[in-house]
Amino acid sequence: MPAAPIQFYNRLTRRLETEAVYGEGPLRFVYENPLGKLALDVLVKRALFSDWYGRQMDDPKSAARIRPFIEKFGVDEAEFAEPASSYSTFNDFFYRQLKPAARPIVADPSAVAFPADGRHFVIPDVSQCRDFFIKGVRFDLPALLGDAALAERFEKGSVLISRLCPTDYHRFHFPCGGTADAPRLIHGPLFSVSPIAFLQRPSIFWENKRYVTRLMTGLFGEVLLLEVGATCVGSVVHTSAPDTPVLKGDEKGYFRFGGSCFITVFEPGRIRFCDDLLENSAQNREVYARMGDVAAWGQ
C-alpha cells in the first residue's frame, strides 16, 4: 500500500495542502520498515549520528546544496537578510536570519504570537488529552517537563506544539514578553519529529533531548518554553540572555540542521487558541503559520 500523504491546513492560503517531506524515503524506511527500525535503535536516534551529520552541514562543501534546496522546496529568497550566495555552509543558510518585515509581530498585547514558523498543533487542556495522535496515548506532561511539581501546576494547562521542517525558517522567538530564566537541559535520544515518526511513536515529544525555559509574564502568568531536538539537529543555540526582560517576538535562539520542535505550555485558563488551531487539531491535523502571527488570545 502507498504511504498516506501528510496533510496540513495552511493558514496563509486557507487550504489543505500536502507536505513535501525532506528525506521522505529514508524516514519511512527507518520508522515504517522492520529493518529500518533496527537501524533507528542502533544508530539513527543516537547523538553521535546527528553530531556527525551536523558536521557535514558545517563543511564548506555543503554550500553546494543550498541552491538546489532553494529551488526544490521553493524557499523565498526575498525574505533573506543576506543573499543566498553569502552563506559559506549549508548550516549558515539553514539558520539564516530574515528581514524584520518578513515576520511582523502581532501588536495587540493580549495576543500570543507563534514562536516559530512551522506546522502547529494545540491541546486546549492537557489533562483531557487521552488520544494524542494514536488512540489511548496520553500526552505525558511530567515526562516532558522532567519535574513532577511543575507538571502538577500545569496539568490542566494548554499546549502549543510547533513543528519545524528542514524547509522552514529555523530561528525561534518569544511568544510573549516577560523575563526568562536559563534553559534547563533534559537529556534524551534524537528521534525525528516528522509525522512519519511520531505517528509510530508519539512519546518522541517527551523522550527527545530538550531544553525547558520558564518565562514570567504579566497577563499570561508563567509560560514554559521548550526546544526539542531531533535527528540530524546538530545543536540548539540560545542567543538570548537569561534573567533579562524580553519583548514579544525577540529572538530566543536557533536550531542547526534538521527538523525540530518548539513547545509552549500555558497555565490553566490563561489563553484561548485561535479557532483554526482548535478545529484542525481536533482532527489530528496541523496548521501551517508563521512566527509572529497570532496563535492565541489572553483570557
mmCIF file of C-alpha atoms in Angstrom:
data_model
loop_
_atom_site.group_PDB
_atom_site.id
_atom_site.type_symbol
_atom_site.label_atom_id
_atom_site.label_comp_id
_atom_site.label_asym_id
_atom_site.label_seq_id
_atom_site.Cartn_x
_atom_site.Cartn_y
_atom_site.Cartn_z
ATOM 1 C CA MET A 1 0.000 0.000 0.000
ATOM 2 C CA PRO A 2 1.334 3.502 -0.800
ATOM 3 C CA ALA A 3 2.163 5.607 2.232
ATOM 4 C CA ALA A 4 -0.507 8.154 3.191
ATOM 5 C CA PRO A 5 0.458 11.753 2.387
ATOM 6 C CA ILE A 6 0.929 14.207 5.260
ATOM 7 C CA GLN A 7 -1.755 16.880 5.057
ATOM 8 C CA PHE A 8 -1.983 20.152 6.962
ATOM 9 C CA TYR A 9 -4.097 23.299 6.876
ATOM 10 C CA ASN A 10 -2.227 26.318 5.536
ATOM 11 C CA ARG A 11 -3.400 29.492 7.289
ATOM 12 C CA LEU A 12 -1.825 31.639 4.577
ATOM 13 C CA THR A 13 -3.649 30.004 1.643
ATOM 14 C CA ARG A 14 -6.649 28.754 3.701
ATOM 15 C CA ARG A 15 -6.377 25.356 2.044
ATOM 16 C CA LEU A 16 -5.484 21.806 2.929
ATOM 17 C CA GLU A 17 -2.055 21.053 1.495
ATOM 18 C CA THR A 18 0.321 18.095 1.302
ATOM 19 C CA GLU A 19 3.710 18.375 2.966
ATOM 20 C CA ALA A 20 6.824 17.967 0.822
ATOM 21 C CA VAL A 21 8.921 15.873 3.214
ATOM 22 C CA TYR A 22 12.674 16.382 3.098
ATOM 23 C CA GLY A 23 14.289 12.927 3.075
ATOM 24 C CA GLU A 24 10.909 11.144 2.998
ATOM 25 C CA GLY A 25 12.286 7.849 1.642
ATOM 26 C CA PRO A 26 14.889 7.298 4.396
ATOM 27 C CA LEU A 27 12.397 8.477 7.060
ATOM 28 C CA ARG A 28 9.754 5.974 6.005
ATOM 29 C CA PHE A 29 12.347 3.182 5.838
ATOM 30 C CA VAL A 30 13.632 3.895 9.349
ATOM 31 C CA TYR A 31 10.227 4.298 11.029
ATOM 32 C CA GLU A 32 7.976 2.007 8.979
ATOM 33 C CA ASN A 33 10.235 -0.885 7.902
ATOM 34 C CA PRO A 34 11.337 -3.580 10.403
ATOM 35 C CA LEU A 35 14.954 -3.465 9.161
ATOM 36 C CA GLY A 36 14.892 0.326 9.313
ATOM 37 C CA LYS A 37 13.668 0.233 12.900
ATOM 38 C CA LEU A 38 16.733 -1.820 13.788
ATOM 39 C CA ALA A 39 18.957 0.892 12.268
ATOM 40 C CA LEU A 40 16.955 3.501 14.193
ATOM 41 C CA ASP A 41 17.637 1.834 17.523
ATOM 42 C CA VAL A 42 21.288 1.050 16.851
ATOM 43 C CA LEU A 43 22.343 4.299 15.183
ATOM 44 C CA VAL A 44 19.891 6.932 13.936
ATOM 45 C CA LYS A 45 18.369 8.026 17.279
ATOM 46 C CA ARG A 46 21.806 8.447 18.886
ATOM 47 C CA ALA A 47 23.597 11.768 19.330
ATOM 48 C CA LEU A 48 26.724 10.523 17.549
ATOM 49 C CA PHE A 49 24.783 10.161 14.289
ATOM 50 C CA SER A 50 23.287 13.656 14.491
ATOM 51 C CA ASP A 51 26.629 15.177 15.517
ATOM 52 C CA TRP A 52 28.279 13.546 12.513
ATOM 53 C CA TYR A 53 25.562 14.786 10.140
ATOM 54 C CA GLY A 54 25.714 18.273 11.646
ATOM 55 C CA ARG A 55 29.448 18.411 10.933
ATOM 56 C CA GLN A 56 28.754 17.578 7.294
ATOM 57 C CA MET A 57 26.465 20.605 7.127
ATOM 58 C CA ASP A 58 29.281 22.768 8.544
ATOM 59 C CA ASP A 59 31.721 21.674 5.830
ATOM 60 C CA PRO A 60 32.290 24.342 3.134
ATOM 61 C CA LYS A 61 31.482 21.670 0.523
ATOM 62 C CA SER A 62 27.902 21.636 1.857
ATOM 63 C CA ALA A 63 27.317 25.095 0.340
ATOM 64 C CA ALA A 64 26.745 23.337 -2.984
ATOM 65 C CA ARG A 65 23.442 22.033 -1.563
ATOM 66 C CA ILE A 66 21.952 25.488 -0.981
ATOM 67 C CA ARG A 67 20.805 26.418 -4.496
ATOM 68 C CA PRO A 68 19.220 23.002 -5.280
ATOM 69 C CA PHE A 69 17.431 23.081 -1.904
ATOM 70 C CA ILE A 70 16.022 26.574 -2.538
ATOM 71 C CA GLU A 71 14.767 25.576 -5.969
ATOM 72 C CA LYS A 72 13.303 22.203 -4.973
ATOM 73 C CA PHE A 73 11.356 23.495 -1.965
ATOM 74 C CA GLY A 74 10.510 26.986 -3.244
ATOM 75 C CA VAL A 75 12.229 28.875 -0.396
ATOM 76 C CA ASP A 76 11.552 32.630 -0.734
ATOM 77 C CA GLU A 77 14.923 34.368 -1.150
ATOM 78 C CA ALA A 78 13.287 37.806 -0.960
ATOM 79 C CA GLU A 79 12.892 37.244 2.807
ATOM 80 C CA PHE A 80 16.598 36.578 3.461
ATOM 81 C CA ALA A 81 18.540 39.178 5.414
ATOM 82 C CA GLU A 82 21.598 38.274 3.289
ATOM 83 C CA PRO A 83 21.821 36.954 -0.290
ATOM 84 C CA ALA A 84 21.950 33.181 -0.678
ATOM 85 C CA SER A 85 25.421 33.439 -2.218
ATOM 86 C CA SER A 86 26.809 34.825 1.070
ATOM 87 C CA TYR A 87 26.308 31.580 3.049
ATOM 88 C CA SER A 88 29.553 29.618 3.291
ATOM 89 C CA THR A 89 27.959 26.345 4.511
ATOM 90 C CA PHE A 90 24.536 24.739 4.421
ATOM 91 C CA ASN A 91 24.148 25.322 8.156
ATOM 92 C CA ASP A 92 24.791 29.062 7.672
ATOM 93 C CA PHE A 93 21.898 29.052 5.216
ATOM 94 C CA PHE A 94 19.758 26.765 7.379
ATOM 95 C CA TYR A 95 19.660 29.068 10.428
ATOM 96 C CA ARG A 96 19.634 32.242 8.324
ATOM 97 C CA GLN A 97 18.130 35.463 9.602
ATOM 98 C CA LEU A 98 15.251 37.130 7.795
ATOM 99 C CA LYS A 99 14.451 40.756 7.097
ATOM 100 C CA PRO A 100 12.405 42.155 10.032
ATOM 101 C CA ALA A 101 9.499 42.978 7.703
ATOM 102 C CA ALA A 102 9.281 39.323 6.638
ATOM 103 C CA ARG A 103 7.823 38.308 10.014
ATOM 104 C CA PRO A 104 5.714 41.097 11.553
ATOM 105 C CA ILE A 105 4.815 40.504 15.207
ATOM 106 C CA VAL A 106 1.149 40.769 16.206
ATOM 107 C CA ALA A 107 0.980 44.058 18.110
ATOM 108 C CA ASP A 108 -2.070 43.513 20.340
ATOM 109 C CA PRO A 109 -0.748 42.983 23.917
ATOM 110 C CA SER A 110 -3.475 40.395 24.585
ATOM 111 C CA ALA A 111 -2.275 38.219 21.683
ATOM 112 C CA VAL A 112 0.235 35.374 21.912
ATOM 113 C CA ALA A 113 2.476 35.090 18.850
ATOM 114 C CA PHE A 114 3.659 31.886 17.243
ATOM 115 C CA PRO A 115 7.255 31.349 18.434
ATOM 116 C CA ALA A 116 8.408 29.817 15.138
ATOM 117 C CA ASP A 117 7.484 29.096 11.567
ATOM 118 C CA GLY A 118 6.044 25.628 11.155
ATOM 119 C CA ARG A 119 3.108 23.303 11.442
ATOM 120 C CA HIS A 120 1.274 23.829 14.712
ATOM 121 C CA PHE A 121 -0.894 21.559 16.862
ATOM 122 C CA VAL A 122 -2.686 22.536 20.069
ATOM 123 C CA ILE A 123 -4.010 20.775 23.168
ATOM 124 C CA PRO A 124 -6.512 23.084 24.960
ATOM 125 C CA ASP A 125 -6.450 21.053 28.210
ATOM 126 C CA VAL A 126 -3.574 18.597 28.517
ATOM 127 C CA SER A 127 -5.353 16.659 31.295
ATOM 128 C CA GLN A 128 -8.067 15.703 28.762
ATOM 129 C CA CYS A 129 -5.664 14.591 26.016
ATOM 130 C CA ARG A 130 -6.033 10.802 26.022
ATOM 131 C CA ASP A 131 -5.672 10.149 22.291
ATOM 132 C CA PHE A 132 -2.519 12.024 21.291
ATOM 133 C CA PHE A 133 -2.417 11.132 17.556
ATOM 134 C CA ILE A 134 -2.915 7.441 18.476
ATOM 135 C CA LYS A 135 -5.920 6.162 20.422
ATOM 136 C CA GLY A 136 -5.080 5.574 24.064
ATOM 137 C CA VAL A 137 -1.862 7.634 24.121
ATOM 138 C CA ARG A 138 -1.955 10.276 26.858
ATOM 139 C CA PHE A 139 0.252 13.354 26.499
ATOM 140 C CA ASP A 140 2.808 12.865 29.291
ATOM 141 C CA LEU A 141 3.449 16.320 30.748
ATOM 142 C CA PRO A 142 5.505 15.110 33.774
ATOM 143 C CA ALA A 143 7.864 13.243 31.427
ATOM 144 C CA LEU A 144 8.075 16.254 29.089
ATOM 145 C CA LEU A 145 8.996 18.692 31.875
ATOM 146 C CA GLY A 146 11.125 16.333 33.948
ATOM 147 C CA ASP A 147 9.712 17.997 37.077
ATOM 148 C CA ALA A 148 6.701 16.477 38.847
ATOM 149 C CA ALA A 149 5.854 19.591 40.892
ATOM 150 C CA LEU A 150 5.986 21.851 37.833
ATOM 151 C CA ALA A 151 3.875 19.392 35.832
ATOM 152 C CA GLU A 152 1.240 19.357 38.592
ATOM 153 C CA ARG A 153 0.881 23.152 38.309
ATOM 154 C CA PHE A 154 0.322 22.886 34.547
ATOM 155 C CA GLU A 155 -1.666 19.625 34.493
ATOM 156 C CA LYS A 156 -4.789 21.341 33.124
ATOM 157 C CA GLY A 157 -2.823 23.822 31.048
ATOM 158 C CA SER A 158 -2.734 24.429 27.292
ATOM 159 C CA VAL A 159 -0.013 23.200 24.934
ATOM 160 C CA LEU A 160 1.161 24.538 21.568
ATOM 161 C CA ILE A 161 3.423 22.210 19.574
ATOM 162 C CA SER A 162 5.257 23.985 16.739
ATOM 163 C CA ARG A 163 6.958 21.513 14.386
ATOM 164 C CA LEU A 164 9.676 22.907 12.136
ATOM 165 C CA CYS A 165 10.558 21.132 8.888
ATOM 166 C CA PRO A 166 14.026 21.436 7.316
ATOM 167 C CA THR A 167 12.475 23.801 4.758
ATOM 168 C CA ASP A 168 11.323 26.293 7.437
ATOM 169 C CA TYR A 169 12.944 29.379 8.945
ATOM 170 C CA HIS A 170 14.795 27.900 11.928
ATOM 171 C CA ARG A 171 15.088 30.691 14.466
ATOM 172 C CA PHE A 172 12.673 30.671 17.394
ATOM 173 C CA HIS A 173 11.310 33.658 19.303
ATOM 174 C CA PHE A 174 9.473 34.586 22.494
ATOM 175 C CA PRO A 175 5.681 34.257 22.035
ATOM 176 C CA CYS A 176 5.047 36.984 24.616
ATOM 177 C CA GLY A 177 7.069 39.426 26.680
ATOM 178 C CA GLY A 178 8.457 38.799 30.144
ATOM 179 C CA THR A 179 11.594 37.619 31.931
ATOM 180 C CA ALA A 180 13.017 34.163 31.219
ATOM 181 C CA ASP A 181 15.357 32.051 33.323
ATOM 182 C CA ALA A 182 18.247 29.977 31.965
ATOM 183 C CA PRO A 183 17.261 26.957 29.826
ATOM 184 C CA ARG A 184 17.387 23.623 31.677
ATOM 185 C CA LEU A 185 18.696 20.665 29.670
ATOM 186 C CA ILE A 186 16.936 17.283 29.799
ATOM 187 C CA HIS A 187 18.968 14.576 28.082
ATOM 188 C CA GLY A 188 17.351 12.116 25.692
ATOM 189 C CA PRO A 189 17.625 10.430 22.284
ATOM 190 C CA LEU A 190 17.124 12.201 18.961
ATOM 191 C CA PHE A 191 14.179 10.684 17.131
ATOM 192 C CA SER A 192 12.750 12.521 14.121
ATOM 193 C CA VAL A 193 9.748 14.784 14.849
ATOM 194 C CA SER A 194 8.220 14.233 11.405
ATOM 195 C CA PRO A 195 4.662 12.826 11.428
ATOM 196 C CA ILE A 196 6.184 9.739 9.820
ATOM 197 C CA ALA A 197 7.960 9.193 13.139
ATOM 198 C CA PHE A 198 5.526 10.454 15.771
ATOM 199 C CA LEU A 199 2.531 8.624 14.286
ATOM 200 C CA GLN A 200 4.520 5.487 15.089
ATOM 201 C CA ARG A 201 5.775 6.784 18.451
ATOM 202 C CA PRO A 202 4.002 9.877 19.898
ATOM 203 C CA SER A 203 6.200 9.693 23.012
ATOM 204 C CA ILE A 204 9.035 11.201 20.937
ATOM 205 C CA PHE A 205 7.989 14.638 22.192
ATOM 206 C CA TRP A 206 8.725 13.778 25.824
ATOM 207 C CA GLU A 207 11.623 11.416 25.093
ATOM 208 C CA ASN A 208 13.910 13.535 22.922
ATOM 209 C CA LYS A 209 16.670 15.781 24.217
ATOM 210 C CA ARG A 210 15.109 19.138 25.126
ATOM 211 C CA TYR A 211 15.542 22.416 26.983
ATOM 212 C CA VAL A 212 12.963 23.951 29.349
ATOM 213 C CA THR A 213 12.775 27.714 29.982
ATOM 214 C CA ARG A 214 10.378 29.392 32.419
ATOM 215 C CA LEU A 215 9.092 32.757 31.184
ATOM 216 C CA MET A 216 7.421 35.007 33.747
ATOM 217 C CA THR A 217 4.857 37.318 32.138
ATOM 218 C CA GLY A 218 2.093 39.629 33.307
ATOM 219 C CA LEU A 219 -1.130 38.748 31.500
ATOM 220 C CA PHE A 220 -0.227 35.123 30.742
ATOM 221 C CA GLY A 221 1.352 34.159 34.073
ATOM 222 C CA GLU A 222 4.207 31.671 33.839
ATOM 223 C CA VAL A 223 4.803 30.243 30.364
ATOM 224 C CA LEU A 224 7.054 27.232 29.690
ATOM 225 C CA LEU A 225 9.146 27.213 26.520
ATOM 226 C CA LEU A 226 10.774 24.011 25.271
ATOM 227 C CA GLU A 227 13.173 23.430 22.402
ATOM 228 C CA VAL A 228 13.050 19.770 21.387
ATOM 229 C CA GLY A 229 15.974 18.341 19.436
ATOM 230 C CA ALA A 230 15.557 15.791 16.650
ATOM 231 C CA THR A 231 17.524 13.544 14.313
ATOM 232 C CA CYS A 232 20.225 15.485 12.444
ATOM 233 C CA VAL A 233 19.805 18.596 14.593
ATOM 234 C CA GLY A 234 23.457 19.461 15.250
ATOM 235 C CA SER A 235 22.554 21.557 18.283
ATOM 236 C CA VAL A 236 20.187 24.093 19.803
ATOM 237 C CA VAL A 237 21.778 27.530 20.180
ATOM 238 C CA HIS A 238 20.344 30.045 22.672
ATOM 239 C CA THR A 239 21.042 33.669 21.769
ATOM 240 C CA SER A 240 19.031 35.454 24.490
ATOM 241 C CA ALA A 241 20.480 36.271 27.908
ATOM 242 C CA PRO A 242 18.679 34.740 30.935
ATOM 243 C CA ASP A 243 17.051 36.911 33.630
ATOM 244 C CA THR A 244 16.747 39.817 31.200
ATOM 245 C CA PRO A 245 13.397 41.337 30.145
ATOM 246 C CA VAL A 246 12.338 40.373 26.608
ATOM 247 C CA LEU A 247 9.645 41.601 24.245
ATOM 248 C CA LYS A 248 7.201 39.508 22.263
ATOM 249 C CA GLY A 249 8.976 38.447 19.074
ATOM 250 C CA ASP A 250 12.524 38.841 20.410
ATOM 251 C CA GLU A 251 14.834 36.080 19.224
ATOM 252 C CA LYS A 252 15.408 33.264 21.727
ATOM 253 C CA GLY A 253 17.753 31.126 19.634
ATOM 254 C CA TYR A 254 18.025 28.826 16.642
ATOM 255 C CA PHE A 255 18.219 25.192 15.586
ATOM 256 C CA ARG A 256 21.108 23.974 13.485
ATOM 257 C CA PHE A 257 20.441 21.490 10.659
ATOM 258 C CA GLY A 258 17.382 19.240 10.863
ATOM 259 C CA GLY A 259 13.688 19.318 11.577
ATOM 260 C CA SER A 260 12.901 20.239 15.149
ATOM 261 C CA CYS A 261 10.145 21.300 17.521
ATOM 262 C CA PHE A 262 9.239 24.131 19.898
ATOM 263 C CA ILE A 263 6.623 23.506 22.612
ATOM 264 C CA THR A 264 4.848 26.246 24.567
ATOM 265 C CA VAL A 265 2.893 25.394 27.729
ATOM 266 C CA PHE A 266 0.438 27.828 29.359
ATOM 267 C CA GLU A 267 -1.149 27.832 32.810
ATOM 268 C CA PRO A 268 -4.823 26.733 33.001
ATOM 269 C CA GLY A 269 -7.348 29.365 31.944
ATOM 270 C CA ARG A 270 -4.808 31.908 30.695
ATOM 271 C CA ILE A 271 -5.319 31.711 26.921
ATOM 272 C CA ARG A 272 -7.679 30.551 24.190
ATOM 273 C CA PHE A 273 -6.192 29.275 20.947
ATOM 274 C CA CYS A 274 -7.386 30.607 17.583
ATOM 275 C CA ASP A 275 -10.305 28.755 16.026
ATOM 276 C CA ASP A 276 -8.372 27.299 13.079
ATOM 277 C CA LEU A 277 -5.912 25.695 15.507
ATOM 278 C CA LEU A 278 -8.694 24.240 17.656
ATOM 279 C CA GLU A 279 -10.698 22.932 14.703
ATOM 280 C CA ASN A 280 -7.807 21.295 12.873
ATOM 281 C CA SER A 281 -6.116 19.899 15.970
ATOM 282 C CA ALA A 282 -9.405 18.219 16.912
ATOM 283 C CA GLN A 283 -8.983 16.299 13.653
ATOM 284 C CA ASN A 284 -5.320 15.459 14.390
ATOM 285 C CA ARG A 285 -4.225 17.902 11.685
ATOM 286 C CA GLU A 286 -1.579 20.607 11.976
ATOM 287 C CA VAL A 287 -1.888 24.242 10.869
ATOM 288 C CA TYR A 288 0.918 25.963 9.000
ATOM 289 C CA ALA A 289 1.506 29.526 10.215
ATOM 290 C CA ARG A 290 4.490 31.819 10.587
ATOM 291 C CA MET A 291 6.358 33.233 13.533
ATOM 292 C CA GLY A 292 4.792 36.466 14.799
ATOM 293 C CA ASP A 293 1.231 35.710 13.696
ATOM 294 C CA VAL A 294 -1.419 35.297 16.405
ATOM 295 C CA ALA A 295 -1.666 31.847 17.994
ATOM 296 C CA ALA A 296 -3.910 32.620 20.986
ATOM 297 C CA TRP A 297 -5.610 35.356 22.982
ATOM 298 C CA GLY A 298 -5.362 36.064 26.687
ATOM 299 C CA GLN A 299 -8.420 35.411 28.841
#
